[in-house]
Amino acid sequence: MQSITITRPDDWHLHLRDADHLQAVVNDTAQQFARAIVMPNLTPPVAHCDQALSYRERIIAALDPTRSFEPLMTLYLTDQTTSEDIREASESPFIHACKLYPAGATTNSAAGVTHINKIYTVLEAMQKHDFPLLVHGEATGDDIDIFDREKVFIDHTLSKIRHDFPELRIVFEHITTADAIDYVLSQDHHLGGTITAHHLLINRNAMFKGGMNPHHYCLPIAKRETHRQALLKAATTQAPRFFAGTDSAPHARGAKESACGCAGIYTAHAAIELYAEAFEQTGNWSQFEQFMSLSGPAFYQLPVNAEQVTIRKLDWTVPDSVPFGDETLIPFKAGQTISWKLDL
Ligand code: NCD
Ligand code: ZN
């Protein structure tokens, strides 16, 4: 395979940050994707419709004017979210989902939901308005091993939400385990899953190879190789149920290389190419377009993009670092070769 042309994809899970950090990263995504589901975990969180709409304006203002890119906004669920917030969001053409962060699960999740019971009337309203729920599917609690958090979340929380709200559309985001894949496949079309490029490309060894590497630390944390193989198989052979969501999550170099380093991997500079490298490992491209460009719009009930993109087999070297406001950012595969390049 020397070149591949597909419908322009969308990124179904993205962190764009704000202010000069937003300015530094948004055009990496805009040159690859037509749309992206924008995560609401700013400080303070994007918890109300007016906040989501003004964040959207800031994103659009930061775009290179030659790009047409549509940010699809989300609301951050808290213990205080109301059914009225959901009704208002569901009526906005710009807000497409609500995000559930279990409190304490990840970066900027302190304002998240402390117990699922606190949002039961909100989930009921979401089901009624057919408004998608996006879940960071990890159980919290110091007694739970970090590598087991996804499975415990399925057993204790997600299966209960699915049982009590069978018609609620849910995206199980950035899944990392064979357990999550099996669970999605055991359920009907109301449940979909996103898979990141980095979870298709690295296993947990990457964090420790040759010494501690904080640039491979993200949440959910990368798991063992058997799980990576299961993710590759799901992306390449079960694409109607799984779709691309990069979870590109930029943090300044100093915040990563620190005694309490932040979780998050930046992949927006080469997202489509990184997915291509993953698919190439299996030799099976038959569902590449389905996974990248078709399953997401189907789940979100949005039109498929009209434009196409082409990637070519071509080696290039990822920069060692890129500017990030007053600081720098270390992109995934910094200083290494990527063997695909998107035509710009
Ligand atoms: C994300 C971030 O930095 O905002 N970090 C990450 O490791 N993925 C938050 C998240 O999606 O968990
Ligand atoms: Zn994320």
Short mmCIF file of N, CA, C and O and ligand atoms in Angstrom, two decimals, residues 13 15 17 41 106-107 136 174 218-219 247 249 251 263-264, ligand 1:
data_model
loop_
_atom_site.label_atom_id
_atom_site.label_comp_id
_atom_site.label_asym_id
_atom_site.label_seq_id
_atom_site.Cartn_x
_atom_site.Cartn_y
_atom_site.Cartn_z
N HIS A 13 -12.65 12.57 20.18
CA HIS A 13 -12.26 12.85 21.58
C HIS A 13 -10.97 13.65 21.56
O HIS A 13 -9.91 13.12 21.24
N HIS A 15 -8.63 17.13 23.37
CA HIS A 15 -8.40 18.21 24.33
C HIS A 15 -7.73 19.38 23.61
O HIS A 15 -6.63 19.21 23.07
N ARG A 17 -7.57 22.60 25.21
CA ARG A 17 -7.12 23.59 26.21
C ARG A 17 -7.68 24.97 25.87
O ARG A 17 -8.68 25.08 25.18
N ASN A 41 -12.83 19.63 29.94
CA ASN A 41 -12.12 19.64 31.24
C ASN A 41 -11.13 20.80 31.36
O ASN A 41 -9.96 20.61 31.61
N THR A 106 -9.02 11.69 36.48
CA THR A 106 -8.00 12.13 35.51
C THR A 106 -7.76 13.63 35.62
O THR A 106 -8.27 14.28 36.54
N THR A 107 -7.01 14.19 34.67
CA THR A 107 -6.69 15.62 34.64
C THR A 107 -7.96 16.47 34.73
O THR A 107 -8.90 16.25 33.96
N HIS A 136 -15.59 8.73 30.78
CA HIS A 136 -14.23 8.35 31.13
C HIS A 136 -14.42 7.13 32.02
O HIS A 136 -14.75 7.25 33.20
N HIS A 174 -11.86 6.18 24.87
CA HIS A 174 -10.46 5.74 24.95
C HIS A 174 -10.29 4.41 25.67
O HIS A 174 -9.59 4.30 26.67
N CYS A 218 -0.42 8.36 30.28
CA CYS A 218 -1.73 8.95 30.01
C CYS A 218 -2.76 8.17 30.80
O CYS A 218 -2.45 7.12 31.37
N LEU A 219 -3.98 8.68 30.83
CA LEU A 219 -5.07 7.95 31.47
C LEU A 219 -6.20 7.78 30.47
O LEU A 219 -6.50 8.72 29.75
N ASP A 247 -7.86 11.47 21.84
CA ASP A 247 -7.52 11.87 23.22
C ASP A 247 -6.17 12.60 23.24
O ASP A 247 -5.41 12.49 24.20
N ALA A 249 -3.84 15.11 24.24
CA ALA A 249 -3.97 15.83 25.51
C ALA A 249 -2.65 16.53 25.83
O ALA A 249 -1.81 15.99 26.54
N HIS A 251 0.23 18.76 27.36
CA HIS A 251 0.70 19.36 28.61
C HIS A 251 2.10 19.90 28.32
O HIS A 251 2.86 19.28 27.57
N ALA A 263 -0.98 13.49 33.30
CA ALA A 263 -1.35 12.43 32.35
C ALA A 263 -1.78 13.06 31.03
O ALA A 263 -2.55 14.01 31.03
N GLY A 264 -1.32 12.52 29.93
CA GLY A 264 -1.78 13.00 28.63
C GLY A 264 -0.68 12.86 27.60
O GLY A 264 0.48 13.13 27.88
C1 NCD B 1 -6.48 14.05 29.64
C2 NCD B 1 -6.07 15.50 29.86
O1 NCD B 1 -4.87 15.77 30.01
O2 NCD B 1 -6.95 16.38 29.86
N1 NCD B 1 -5.38 13.19 29.99
C3 NCD B 1 -5.16 11.93 29.54
O3 NCD B 1 -4.22 11.30 30.01
N2 NCD B 1 -5.91 11.40 28.61
C4 NCD B 1 -7.72 13.74 30.40
C5 NCD B 1 -8.37 12.43 30.00
O4 NCD B 1 -8.92 12.30 28.92
O5 NCD B 1 -8.32 11.49 30.79
#
